[in-house]
C-alpha positions as a LaTeX table, in Angstrom:
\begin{tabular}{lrrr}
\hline
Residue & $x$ (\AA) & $y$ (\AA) & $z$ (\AA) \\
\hline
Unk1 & $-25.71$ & 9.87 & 14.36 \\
Unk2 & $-26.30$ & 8.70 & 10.85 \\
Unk3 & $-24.74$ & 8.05 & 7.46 \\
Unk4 & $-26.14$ & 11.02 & 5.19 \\
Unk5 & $-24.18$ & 11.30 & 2.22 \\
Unk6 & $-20.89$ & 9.34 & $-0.09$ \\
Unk7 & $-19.06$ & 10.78 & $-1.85$ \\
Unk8 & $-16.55$ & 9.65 & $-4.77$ \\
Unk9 & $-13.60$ & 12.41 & $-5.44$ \\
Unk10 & $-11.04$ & 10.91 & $-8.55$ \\
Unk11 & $-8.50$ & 13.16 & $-8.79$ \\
Unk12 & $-6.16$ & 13.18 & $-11.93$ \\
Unk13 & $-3.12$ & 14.86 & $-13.06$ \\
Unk14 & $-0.69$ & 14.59 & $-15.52$ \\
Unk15 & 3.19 & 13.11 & $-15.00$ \\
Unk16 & 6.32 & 15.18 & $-15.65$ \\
Unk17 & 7.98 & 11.74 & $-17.30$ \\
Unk18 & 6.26 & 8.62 & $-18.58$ \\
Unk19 & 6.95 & 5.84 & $-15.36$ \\
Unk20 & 6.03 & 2.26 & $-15.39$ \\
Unk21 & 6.90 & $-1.41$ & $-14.17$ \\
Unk22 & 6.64 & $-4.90$ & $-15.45$ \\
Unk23 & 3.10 & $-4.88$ & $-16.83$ \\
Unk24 & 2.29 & $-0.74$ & $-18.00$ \\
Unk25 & 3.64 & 2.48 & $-18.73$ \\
Unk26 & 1.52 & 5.36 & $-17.66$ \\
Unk27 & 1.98 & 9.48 & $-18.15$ \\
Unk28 & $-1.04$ & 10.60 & $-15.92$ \\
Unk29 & $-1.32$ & 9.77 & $-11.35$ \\
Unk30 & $-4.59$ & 9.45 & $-9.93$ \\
Unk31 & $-6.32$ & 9.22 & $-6.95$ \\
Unk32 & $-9.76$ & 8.31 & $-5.49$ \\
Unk33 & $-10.56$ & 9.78 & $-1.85$ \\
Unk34 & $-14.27$ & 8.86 & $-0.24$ \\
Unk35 & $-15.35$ & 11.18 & 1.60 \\
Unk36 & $-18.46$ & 9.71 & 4.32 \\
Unk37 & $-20.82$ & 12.37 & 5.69 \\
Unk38 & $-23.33$ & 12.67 & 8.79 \\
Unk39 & $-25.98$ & 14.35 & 9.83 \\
Unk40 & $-23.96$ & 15.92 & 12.98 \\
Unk41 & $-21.34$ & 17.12 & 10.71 \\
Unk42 & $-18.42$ & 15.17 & 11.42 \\
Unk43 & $-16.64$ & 13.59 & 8.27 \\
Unk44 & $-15.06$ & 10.70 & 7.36 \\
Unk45 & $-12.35$ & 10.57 & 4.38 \\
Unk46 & $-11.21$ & 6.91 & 3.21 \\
Unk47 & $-9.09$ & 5.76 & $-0.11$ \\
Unk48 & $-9.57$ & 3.42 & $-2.85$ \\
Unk49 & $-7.07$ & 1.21 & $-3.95$ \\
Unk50 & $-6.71$ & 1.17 & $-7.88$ \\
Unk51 & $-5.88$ & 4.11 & $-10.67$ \\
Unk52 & $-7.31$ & 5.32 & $-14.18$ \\
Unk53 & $-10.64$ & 3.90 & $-15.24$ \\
Unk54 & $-10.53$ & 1.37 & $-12.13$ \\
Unk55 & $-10.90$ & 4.58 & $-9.85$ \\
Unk56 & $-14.19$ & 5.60 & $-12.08$ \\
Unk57 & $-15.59$ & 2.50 & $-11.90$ \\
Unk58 & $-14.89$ & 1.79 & $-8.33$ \\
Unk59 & $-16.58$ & 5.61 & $-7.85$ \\
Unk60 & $-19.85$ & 3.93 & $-9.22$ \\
Unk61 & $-19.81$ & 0.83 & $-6.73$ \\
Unk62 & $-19.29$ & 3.37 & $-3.93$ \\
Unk63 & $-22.22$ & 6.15 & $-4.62$ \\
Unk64 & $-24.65$ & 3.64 & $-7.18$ \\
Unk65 & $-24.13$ & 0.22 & $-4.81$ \\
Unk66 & $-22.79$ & 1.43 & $-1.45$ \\
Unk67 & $-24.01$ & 4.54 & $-0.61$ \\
Unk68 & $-27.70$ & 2.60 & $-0.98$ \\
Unk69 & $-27.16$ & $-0.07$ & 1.38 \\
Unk70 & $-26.07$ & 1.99 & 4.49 \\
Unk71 & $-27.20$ & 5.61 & 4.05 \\
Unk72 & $-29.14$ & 6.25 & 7.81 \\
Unk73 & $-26.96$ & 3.55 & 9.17 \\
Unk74 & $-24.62$ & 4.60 & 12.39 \\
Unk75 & $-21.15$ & 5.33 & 11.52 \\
Unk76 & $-19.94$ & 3.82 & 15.04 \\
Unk77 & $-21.18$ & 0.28 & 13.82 \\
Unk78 & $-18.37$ & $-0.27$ & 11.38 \\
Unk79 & $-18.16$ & $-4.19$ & 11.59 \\
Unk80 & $-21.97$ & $-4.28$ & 11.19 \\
Unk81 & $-21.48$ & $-2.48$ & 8.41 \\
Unk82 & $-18.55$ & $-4.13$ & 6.75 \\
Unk83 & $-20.73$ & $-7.34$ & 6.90 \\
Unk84 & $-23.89$ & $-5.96$ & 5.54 \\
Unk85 & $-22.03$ & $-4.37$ & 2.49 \\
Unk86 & $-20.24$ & $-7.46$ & 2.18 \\
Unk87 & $-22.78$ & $-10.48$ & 2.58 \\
Unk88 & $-24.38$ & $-8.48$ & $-0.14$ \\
Unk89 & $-22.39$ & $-7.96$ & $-2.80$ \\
Unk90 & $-20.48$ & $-11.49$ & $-2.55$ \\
Unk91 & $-22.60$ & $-13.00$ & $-5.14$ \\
Unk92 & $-20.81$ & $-10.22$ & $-7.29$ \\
Unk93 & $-17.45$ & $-10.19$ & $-6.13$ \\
Unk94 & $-15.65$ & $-11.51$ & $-3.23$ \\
Unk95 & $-12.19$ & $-9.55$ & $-4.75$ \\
Unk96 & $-11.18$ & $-6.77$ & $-6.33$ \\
Unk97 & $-13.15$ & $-3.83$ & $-7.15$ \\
Unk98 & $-15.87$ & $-4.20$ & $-4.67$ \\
Unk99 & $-13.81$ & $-4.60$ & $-1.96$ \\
Unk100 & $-11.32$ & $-1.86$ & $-3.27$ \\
Unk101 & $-14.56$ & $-0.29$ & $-2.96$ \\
Unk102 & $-15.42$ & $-1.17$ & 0.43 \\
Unk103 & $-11.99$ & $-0.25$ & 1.67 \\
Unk104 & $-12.43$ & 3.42 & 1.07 \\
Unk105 & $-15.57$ & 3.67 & 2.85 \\
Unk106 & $-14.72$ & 1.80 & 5.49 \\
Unk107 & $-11.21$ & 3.87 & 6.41 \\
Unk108 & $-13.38$ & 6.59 & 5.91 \\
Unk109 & $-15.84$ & 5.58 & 9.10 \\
Unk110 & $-13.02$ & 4.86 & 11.15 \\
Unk111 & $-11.53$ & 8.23 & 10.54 \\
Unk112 & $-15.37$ & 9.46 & 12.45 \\
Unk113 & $-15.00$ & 6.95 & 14.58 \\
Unk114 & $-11.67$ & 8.62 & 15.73 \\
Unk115 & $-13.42$ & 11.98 & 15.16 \\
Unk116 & $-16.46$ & 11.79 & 17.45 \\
Unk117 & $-14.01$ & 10.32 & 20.42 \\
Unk118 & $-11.20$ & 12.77 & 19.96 \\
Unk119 & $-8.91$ & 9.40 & 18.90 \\
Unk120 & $-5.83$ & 8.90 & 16.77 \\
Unk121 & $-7.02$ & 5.69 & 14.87 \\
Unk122 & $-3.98$ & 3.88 & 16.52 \\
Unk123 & $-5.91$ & 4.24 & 20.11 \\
Unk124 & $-8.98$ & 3.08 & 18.73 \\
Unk125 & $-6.88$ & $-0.47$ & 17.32 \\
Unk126 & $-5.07$ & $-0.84$ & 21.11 \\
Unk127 & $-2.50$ & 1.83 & 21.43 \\
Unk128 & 0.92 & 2.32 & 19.41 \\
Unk129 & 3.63 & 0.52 & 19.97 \\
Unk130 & 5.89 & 3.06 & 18.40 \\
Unk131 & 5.19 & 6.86 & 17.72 \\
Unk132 & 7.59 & 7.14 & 14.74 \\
Unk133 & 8.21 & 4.33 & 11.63 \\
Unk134 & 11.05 & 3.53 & 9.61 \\
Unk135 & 10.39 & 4.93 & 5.96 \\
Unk136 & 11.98 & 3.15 & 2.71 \\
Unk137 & 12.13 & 4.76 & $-0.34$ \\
Unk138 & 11.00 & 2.89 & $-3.94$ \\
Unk139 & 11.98 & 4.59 & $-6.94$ \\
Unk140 & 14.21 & 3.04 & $-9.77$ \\
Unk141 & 10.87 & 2.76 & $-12.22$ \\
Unk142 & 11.08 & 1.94 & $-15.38$ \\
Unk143 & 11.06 & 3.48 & $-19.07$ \\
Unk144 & 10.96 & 2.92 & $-22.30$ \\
Unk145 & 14.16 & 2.85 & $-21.91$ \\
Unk146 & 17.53 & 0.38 & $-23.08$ \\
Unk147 & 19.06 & $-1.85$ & $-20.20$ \\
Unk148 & 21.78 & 0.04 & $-20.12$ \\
Unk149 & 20.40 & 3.79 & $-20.12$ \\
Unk150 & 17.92 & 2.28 & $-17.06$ \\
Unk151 & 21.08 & 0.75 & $-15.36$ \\
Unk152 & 23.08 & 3.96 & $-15.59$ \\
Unk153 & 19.80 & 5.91 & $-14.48$ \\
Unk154 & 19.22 & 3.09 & $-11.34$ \\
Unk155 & 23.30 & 3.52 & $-10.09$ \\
Unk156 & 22.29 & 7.53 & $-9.37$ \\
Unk157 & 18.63 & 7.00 & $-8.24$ \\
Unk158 & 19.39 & 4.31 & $-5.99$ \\
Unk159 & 22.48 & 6.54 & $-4.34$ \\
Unk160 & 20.17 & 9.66 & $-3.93$ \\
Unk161 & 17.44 & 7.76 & $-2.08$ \\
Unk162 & 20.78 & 6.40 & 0.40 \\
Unk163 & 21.67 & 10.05 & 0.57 \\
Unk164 & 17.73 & 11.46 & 1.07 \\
Unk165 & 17.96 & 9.25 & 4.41 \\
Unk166 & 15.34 & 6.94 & 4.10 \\
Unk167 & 16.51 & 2.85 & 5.59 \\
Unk168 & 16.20 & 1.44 & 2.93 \\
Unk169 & 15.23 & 1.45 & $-1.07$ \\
Unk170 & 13.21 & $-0.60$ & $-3.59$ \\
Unk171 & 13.28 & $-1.02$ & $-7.46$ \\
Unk172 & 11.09 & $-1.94$ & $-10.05$ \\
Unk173 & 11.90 & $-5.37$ & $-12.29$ \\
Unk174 & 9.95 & $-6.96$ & $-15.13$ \\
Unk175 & 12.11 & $-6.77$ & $-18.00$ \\
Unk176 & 13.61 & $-10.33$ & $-18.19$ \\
Unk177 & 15.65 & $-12.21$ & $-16.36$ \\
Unk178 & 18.75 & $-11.24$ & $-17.39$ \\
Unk179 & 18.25 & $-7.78$ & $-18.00$ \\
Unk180 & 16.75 & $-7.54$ & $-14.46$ \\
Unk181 & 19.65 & $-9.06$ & $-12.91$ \\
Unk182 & 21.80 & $-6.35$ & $-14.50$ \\
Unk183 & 19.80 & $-3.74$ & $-12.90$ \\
Unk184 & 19.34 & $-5.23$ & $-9.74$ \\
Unk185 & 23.51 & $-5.20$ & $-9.67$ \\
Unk186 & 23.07 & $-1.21$ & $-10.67$ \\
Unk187 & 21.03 & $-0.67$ & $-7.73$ \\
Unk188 & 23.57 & $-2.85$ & $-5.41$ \\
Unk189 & 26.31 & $-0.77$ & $-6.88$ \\
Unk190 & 23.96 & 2.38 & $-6.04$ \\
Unk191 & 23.62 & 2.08 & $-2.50$ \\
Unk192 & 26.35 & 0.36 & $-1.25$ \\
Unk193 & 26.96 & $-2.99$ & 0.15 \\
Unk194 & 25.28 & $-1.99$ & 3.92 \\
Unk195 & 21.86 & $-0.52$ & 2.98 \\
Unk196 & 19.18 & $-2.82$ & 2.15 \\
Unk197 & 17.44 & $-3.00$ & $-1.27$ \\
Unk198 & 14.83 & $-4.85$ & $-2.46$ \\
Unk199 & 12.79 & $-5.84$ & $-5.88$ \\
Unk200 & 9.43 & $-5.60$ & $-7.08$ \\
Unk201 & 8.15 & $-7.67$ & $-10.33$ \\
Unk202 & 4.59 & $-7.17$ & $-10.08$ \\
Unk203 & 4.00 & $-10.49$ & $-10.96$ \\
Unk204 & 6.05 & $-10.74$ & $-13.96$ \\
Unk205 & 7.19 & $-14.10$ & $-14.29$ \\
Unk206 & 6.78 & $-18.11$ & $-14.44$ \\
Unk207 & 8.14 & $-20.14$ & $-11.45$ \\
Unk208 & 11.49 & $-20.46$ & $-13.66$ \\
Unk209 & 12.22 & $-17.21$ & $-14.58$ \\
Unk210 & 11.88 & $-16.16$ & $-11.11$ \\
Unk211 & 14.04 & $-18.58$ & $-10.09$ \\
Unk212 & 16.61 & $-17.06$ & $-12.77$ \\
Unk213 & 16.12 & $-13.67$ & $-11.10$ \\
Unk214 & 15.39 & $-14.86$ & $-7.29$ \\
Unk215 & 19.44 & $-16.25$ & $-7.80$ \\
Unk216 & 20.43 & $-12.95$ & $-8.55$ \\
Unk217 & 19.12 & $-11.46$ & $-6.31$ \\
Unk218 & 20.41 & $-14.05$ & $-3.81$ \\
Unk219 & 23.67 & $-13.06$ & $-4.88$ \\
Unk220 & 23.22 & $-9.23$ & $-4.55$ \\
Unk221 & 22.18 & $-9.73$ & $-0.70$ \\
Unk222 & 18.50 & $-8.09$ & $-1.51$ \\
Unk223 & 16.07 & $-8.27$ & 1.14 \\
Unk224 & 12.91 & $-9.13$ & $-0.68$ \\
Unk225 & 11.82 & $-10.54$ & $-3.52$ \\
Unk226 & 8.49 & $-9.00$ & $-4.11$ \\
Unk227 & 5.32 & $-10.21$ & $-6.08$ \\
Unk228 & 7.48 & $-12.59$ & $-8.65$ \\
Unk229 & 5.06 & $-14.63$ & $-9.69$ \\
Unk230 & 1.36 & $-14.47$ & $-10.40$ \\
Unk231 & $-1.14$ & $-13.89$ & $-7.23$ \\
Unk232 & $-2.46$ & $-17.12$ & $-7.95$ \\
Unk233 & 0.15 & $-18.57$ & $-8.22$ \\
Unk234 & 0.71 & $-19.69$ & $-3.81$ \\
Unk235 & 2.54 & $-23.32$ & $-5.24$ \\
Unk236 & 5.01 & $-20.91$ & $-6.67$ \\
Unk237 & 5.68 & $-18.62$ & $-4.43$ \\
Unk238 & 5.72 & $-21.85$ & $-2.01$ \\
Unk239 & 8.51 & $-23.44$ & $-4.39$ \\
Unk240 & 10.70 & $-19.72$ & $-4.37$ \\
Unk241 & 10.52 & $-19.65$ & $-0.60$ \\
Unk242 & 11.90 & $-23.18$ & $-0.09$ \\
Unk243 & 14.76 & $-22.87$ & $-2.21$ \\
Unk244 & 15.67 & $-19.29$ & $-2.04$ \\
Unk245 & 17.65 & $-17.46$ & 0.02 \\
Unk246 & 15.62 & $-14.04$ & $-0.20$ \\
Unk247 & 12.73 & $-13.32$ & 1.49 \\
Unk248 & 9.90 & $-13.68$ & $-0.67$ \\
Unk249 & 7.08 & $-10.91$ & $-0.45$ \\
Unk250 & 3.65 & $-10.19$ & $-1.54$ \\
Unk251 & $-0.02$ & $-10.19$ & $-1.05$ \\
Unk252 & $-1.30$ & $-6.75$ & $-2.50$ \\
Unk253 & $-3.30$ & $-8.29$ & $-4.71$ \\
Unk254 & $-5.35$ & $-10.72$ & $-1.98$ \\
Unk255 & $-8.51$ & $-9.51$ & $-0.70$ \\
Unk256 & $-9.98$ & $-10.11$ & 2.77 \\
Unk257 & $-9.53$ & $-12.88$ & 5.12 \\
Unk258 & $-10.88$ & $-16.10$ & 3.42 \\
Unk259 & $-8.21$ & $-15.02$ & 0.62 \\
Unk260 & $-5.33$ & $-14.34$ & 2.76 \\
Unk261 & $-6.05$ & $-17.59$ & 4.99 \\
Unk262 & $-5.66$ & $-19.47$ & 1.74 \\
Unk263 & $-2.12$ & $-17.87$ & 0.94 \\
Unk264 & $-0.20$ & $-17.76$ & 4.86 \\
Unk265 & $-1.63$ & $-21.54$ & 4.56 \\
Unk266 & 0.44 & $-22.37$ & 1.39 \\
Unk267 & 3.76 & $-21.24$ & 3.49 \\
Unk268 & 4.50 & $-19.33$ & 0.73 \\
Unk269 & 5.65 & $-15.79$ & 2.05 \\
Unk270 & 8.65 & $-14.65$ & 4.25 \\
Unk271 & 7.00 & $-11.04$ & 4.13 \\
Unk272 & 2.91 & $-10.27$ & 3.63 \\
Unk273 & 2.39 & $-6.87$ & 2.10 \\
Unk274 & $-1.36$ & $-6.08$ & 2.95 \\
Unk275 & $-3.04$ & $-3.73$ & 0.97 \\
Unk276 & $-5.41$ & $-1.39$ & 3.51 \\
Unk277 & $-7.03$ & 0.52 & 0.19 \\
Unk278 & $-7.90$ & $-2.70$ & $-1.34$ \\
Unk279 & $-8.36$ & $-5.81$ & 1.06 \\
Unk280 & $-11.60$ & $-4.35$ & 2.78 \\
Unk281 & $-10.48$ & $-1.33$ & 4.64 \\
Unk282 & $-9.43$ & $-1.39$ & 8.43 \\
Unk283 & $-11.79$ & $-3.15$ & 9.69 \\
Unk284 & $-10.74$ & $-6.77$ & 7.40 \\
Unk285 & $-7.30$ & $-5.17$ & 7.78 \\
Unk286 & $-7.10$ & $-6.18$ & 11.30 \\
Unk287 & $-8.49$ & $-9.92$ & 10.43 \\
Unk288 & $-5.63$ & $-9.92$ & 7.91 \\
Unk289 & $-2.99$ & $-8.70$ & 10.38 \\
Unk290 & $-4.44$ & $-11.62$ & 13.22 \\
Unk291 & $-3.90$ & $-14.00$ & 10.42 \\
Unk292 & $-0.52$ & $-13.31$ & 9.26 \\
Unk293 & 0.90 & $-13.06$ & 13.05 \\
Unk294 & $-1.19$ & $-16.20$ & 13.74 \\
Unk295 & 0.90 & $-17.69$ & 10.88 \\
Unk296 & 4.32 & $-15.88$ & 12.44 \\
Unk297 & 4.78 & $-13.86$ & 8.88 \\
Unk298 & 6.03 & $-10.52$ & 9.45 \\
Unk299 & 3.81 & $-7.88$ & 8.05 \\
Unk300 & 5.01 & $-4.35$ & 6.00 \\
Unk301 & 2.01 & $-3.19$ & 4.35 \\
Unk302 & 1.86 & $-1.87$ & 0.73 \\
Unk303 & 1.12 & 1.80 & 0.28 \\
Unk304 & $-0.07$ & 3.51 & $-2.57$ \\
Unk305 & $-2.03$ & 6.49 & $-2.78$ \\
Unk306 & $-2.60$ & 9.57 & $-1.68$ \\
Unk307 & $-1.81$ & 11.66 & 1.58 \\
Unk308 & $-5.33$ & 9.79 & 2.90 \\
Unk309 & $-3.80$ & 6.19 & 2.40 \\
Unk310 & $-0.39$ & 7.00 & 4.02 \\
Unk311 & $-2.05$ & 8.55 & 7.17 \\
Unk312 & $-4.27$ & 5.04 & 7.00 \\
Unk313 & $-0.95$ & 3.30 & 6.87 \\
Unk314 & 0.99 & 5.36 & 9.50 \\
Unk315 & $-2.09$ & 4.77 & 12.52 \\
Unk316 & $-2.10$ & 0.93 & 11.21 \\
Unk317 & 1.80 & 0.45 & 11.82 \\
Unk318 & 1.57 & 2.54 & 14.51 \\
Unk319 & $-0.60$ & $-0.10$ & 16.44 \\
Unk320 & 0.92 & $-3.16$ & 15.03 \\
Unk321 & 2.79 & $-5.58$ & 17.32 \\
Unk322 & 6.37 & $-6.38$ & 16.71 \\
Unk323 & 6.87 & $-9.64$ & 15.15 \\
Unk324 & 8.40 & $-12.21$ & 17.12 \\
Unk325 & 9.07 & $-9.92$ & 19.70 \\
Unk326 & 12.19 & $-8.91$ & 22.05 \\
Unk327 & 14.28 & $-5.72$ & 22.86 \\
Unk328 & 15.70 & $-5.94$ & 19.23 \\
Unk329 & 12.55 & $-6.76$ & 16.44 \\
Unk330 & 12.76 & $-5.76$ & 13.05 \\
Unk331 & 10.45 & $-2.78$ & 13.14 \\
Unk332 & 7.88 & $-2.32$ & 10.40 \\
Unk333 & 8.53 & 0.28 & 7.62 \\
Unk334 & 6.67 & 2.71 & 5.76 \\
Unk335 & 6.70 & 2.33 & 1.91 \\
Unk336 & 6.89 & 5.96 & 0.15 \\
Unk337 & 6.77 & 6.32 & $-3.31$ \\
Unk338 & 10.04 & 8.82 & $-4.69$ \\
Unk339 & 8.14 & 9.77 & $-7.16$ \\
Unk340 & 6.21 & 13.09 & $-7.81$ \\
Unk341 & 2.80 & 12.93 & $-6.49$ \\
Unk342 & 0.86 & 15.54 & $-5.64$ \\
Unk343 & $-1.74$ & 13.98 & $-4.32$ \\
Unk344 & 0.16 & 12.93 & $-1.35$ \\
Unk345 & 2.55 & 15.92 & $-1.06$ \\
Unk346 & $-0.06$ & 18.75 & $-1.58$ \\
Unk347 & $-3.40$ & 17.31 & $-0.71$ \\
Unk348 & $-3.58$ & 18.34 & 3.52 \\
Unk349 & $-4.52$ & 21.38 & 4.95 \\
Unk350 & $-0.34$ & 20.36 & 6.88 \\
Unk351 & 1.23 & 18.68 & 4.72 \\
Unk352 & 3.06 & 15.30 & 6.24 \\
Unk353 & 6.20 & 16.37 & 5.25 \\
Unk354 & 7.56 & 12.73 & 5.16 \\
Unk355 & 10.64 & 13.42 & 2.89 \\
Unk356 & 12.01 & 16.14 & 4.96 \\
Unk357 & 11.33 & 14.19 & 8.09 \\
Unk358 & 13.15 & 11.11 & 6.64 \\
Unk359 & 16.27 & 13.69 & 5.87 \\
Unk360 & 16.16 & 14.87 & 9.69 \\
Unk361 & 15.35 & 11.99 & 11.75 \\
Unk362 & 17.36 & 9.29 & 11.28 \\
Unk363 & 15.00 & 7.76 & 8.36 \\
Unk364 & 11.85 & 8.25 & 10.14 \\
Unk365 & 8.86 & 9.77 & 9.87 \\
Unk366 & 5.53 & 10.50 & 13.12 \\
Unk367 & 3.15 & 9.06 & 13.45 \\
Unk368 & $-0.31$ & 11.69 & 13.17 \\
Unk369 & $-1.89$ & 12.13 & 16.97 \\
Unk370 & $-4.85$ & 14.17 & 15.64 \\
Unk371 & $-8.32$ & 12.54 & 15.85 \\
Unk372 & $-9.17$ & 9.54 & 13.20 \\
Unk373 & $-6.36$ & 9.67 & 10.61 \\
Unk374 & $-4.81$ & 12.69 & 12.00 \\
Unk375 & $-5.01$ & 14.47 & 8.92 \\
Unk376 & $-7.38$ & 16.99 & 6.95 \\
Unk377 & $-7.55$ & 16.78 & 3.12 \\
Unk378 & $-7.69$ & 20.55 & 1.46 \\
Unk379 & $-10.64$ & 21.07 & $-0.29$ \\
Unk380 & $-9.22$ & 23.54 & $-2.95$ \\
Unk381 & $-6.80$ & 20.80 & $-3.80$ \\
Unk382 & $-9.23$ & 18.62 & $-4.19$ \\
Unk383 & $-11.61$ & 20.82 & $-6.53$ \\
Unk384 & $-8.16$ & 21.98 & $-8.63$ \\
Unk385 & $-7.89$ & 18.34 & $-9.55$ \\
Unk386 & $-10.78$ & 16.55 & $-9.67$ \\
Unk387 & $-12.53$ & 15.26 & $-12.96$ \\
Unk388 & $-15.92$ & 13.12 & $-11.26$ \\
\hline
\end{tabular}
């Protein structure tokens, strides 16, 4: 078998409302699927992490840089593969968009890996260690909005993601300190004082503004801090998780093992939040995943995407370990954006249904059983809203 054709599909659509978070505002959702082909017919279907103009670049580095390299290469030899596309572009990037790049391709061989032995993705990785995963819902974006029309806004959102079922709920912060502190005390007030929330600032903040907020939060009984401080930033999130109470989480924004050995090594994370789309696929995935455990950090990857990247994530937590172990672990969750997207919740042939599963099971969602990724992407869908 061999590697005939790459393919690049961005998908774009516009928003019903303008959304955003601590560093954009943005009206339209897209999408970039890779879709691997062979000369026996089986296809592969992957996801690139990143949106807008980042998905059209990355769509060049796939079909102009990537597509070169291993076109008539075997499918099956995915870490020979990872390393050839690797070793060679690392004089032009050891981050970001190449591996972003990387990652789509690579989920994408692993779904014909799963294909040609009639394999869920999770068999292929060990076996599951669960058939079903917690879900938690993030909404409570922000607007161009006043503090107190978002804090009004976050009290209701936060109570109708309690009452959808998932286990538990996560906002957006970014604002300022204080602001943020009122609307992390909106979402408290939301969901109750048993139900976990938790708080995203997409790196908007210096050490001591974080601090300002981490307090807050402290106070509120959050679960996670997420991404306060720049990616760079590991003596900061090493001084946050020494003298707060919260867990602090991140790690979306690290890239393949030699940068995620640099941050579990700064002792700066209660939580690491891989990112499958973006790291380097599966296959560095696992590396990453070795790593944290090695390091005894629990692991609840980031999700954002498609339908594609949550059937990625659901086979990946579906064959990770529980962390420390026992008859009582905390379990892994799902993340699932509240929002509208269409390109999770109409993009498969069966759709994954994950909100009305959430509502009937207890806050959980299946894990697919099908071969590879368990899923098939609808090519209609796929034509309606694709623009390169």
């Amino acid at each position: 078998m061999k590697i005939t054709r790459i393919t690049s599909h961005v998908l774009s659509c516009d928003m019903p409302e303008l959304l955003g978070y601590s560093q954009q505002y943005y009206a339209k959702r897209s999408a970039h699927l890779v879709e691997v082909q062979t000369n026996e017919g089986v296809t592969g279907w992957g996801e690139c992490f990143g949106p807008g103009n980042v998905a059209l670049a990355n769509k060049s580095i796939v079909e102009k840089v990537i597509q070169p390299l291993i076109a008539g290469d075997n499918p099956m030899n995915r870490d020979a593969i990872w390393h050839k596309v690797y070793n060679l572009l690392r004089d032009h990037g050891q981050k970001g968009m190449p591996l972003q790049a990387l990652s789509g391709v690579d989920i994408a061989l692993w779904d014909i890996a799963g294909k040609i032995t009639g394999q869920p993705i999770y068999n292929l990785l060990g076996g599951a260690h669960r058939n079903s995963v917690g879900v938690y819902g993030y909404g409570m974006m922000l607007r161009p909005e006043s503090v107190t029309e978002l804090a009004a806004r976050f009290v209701d959102e936060a109570a109708e993601i309690r009452e959808a079922g998932f286990a538990a709920t996560k906002m957006k912060i970014g604002l300022g300190p204080r602001e943020d502190a009122k609307l992390a005390a909106a979402v408290r007030k939301g969901v109750g004082e048993d139900f976990d929330f938790m708080a995203d600032a997409n790196h908007a903040y210096t050490t001591s503004d974080a601090f300002y907020v981490g307090r807050a939060l402290d106070e509120l009984g959050a679960y996670w801090f997420e991404e306060p401080v720049a990616p760079e930033d590991h003596a900061g999130y090493s001084e946050l998780r020494r003298s707060l109470k919260i867990n602090i989480a991140g790690g979306e924004a690290e890239f393949n093992r030699w940068g995620w050995k640099a941050l579990l090594e700064s002792r700066g994370l209660d939580i690491a939040q891989p990112e499958v789309c973006a790291l380097g696929g599966i296959t560095e995935y696992q590396r990453v995943l070795s790593l944290c455990h090695a390091h005894f950090t629990p692991v609840v990857n980031h999700v954002w995407g498609s339908a594609i990247a949550v059937a990625a994530n659901l086979q990946l937590l579906a064959a990770m370990p529980p962390l420390p172990g026992g008859l009582f672990p905390r379990e892994p969750w799902l993340e699932f954006d509240t929002t509208e997207n269409r390109f999770r919740d109409e993009l498969l042939s069966v759709p994954l249904n994950i909100q009305n599963q959430v509502k009937t099971n207890a806050g959980r969602v299946a894990i697919p059983d099908g071969p590879g990724l368990g899923v098939t992407p609808d090519r209609e869908v796929i034509e309606h809203y694709k623009i390169c």
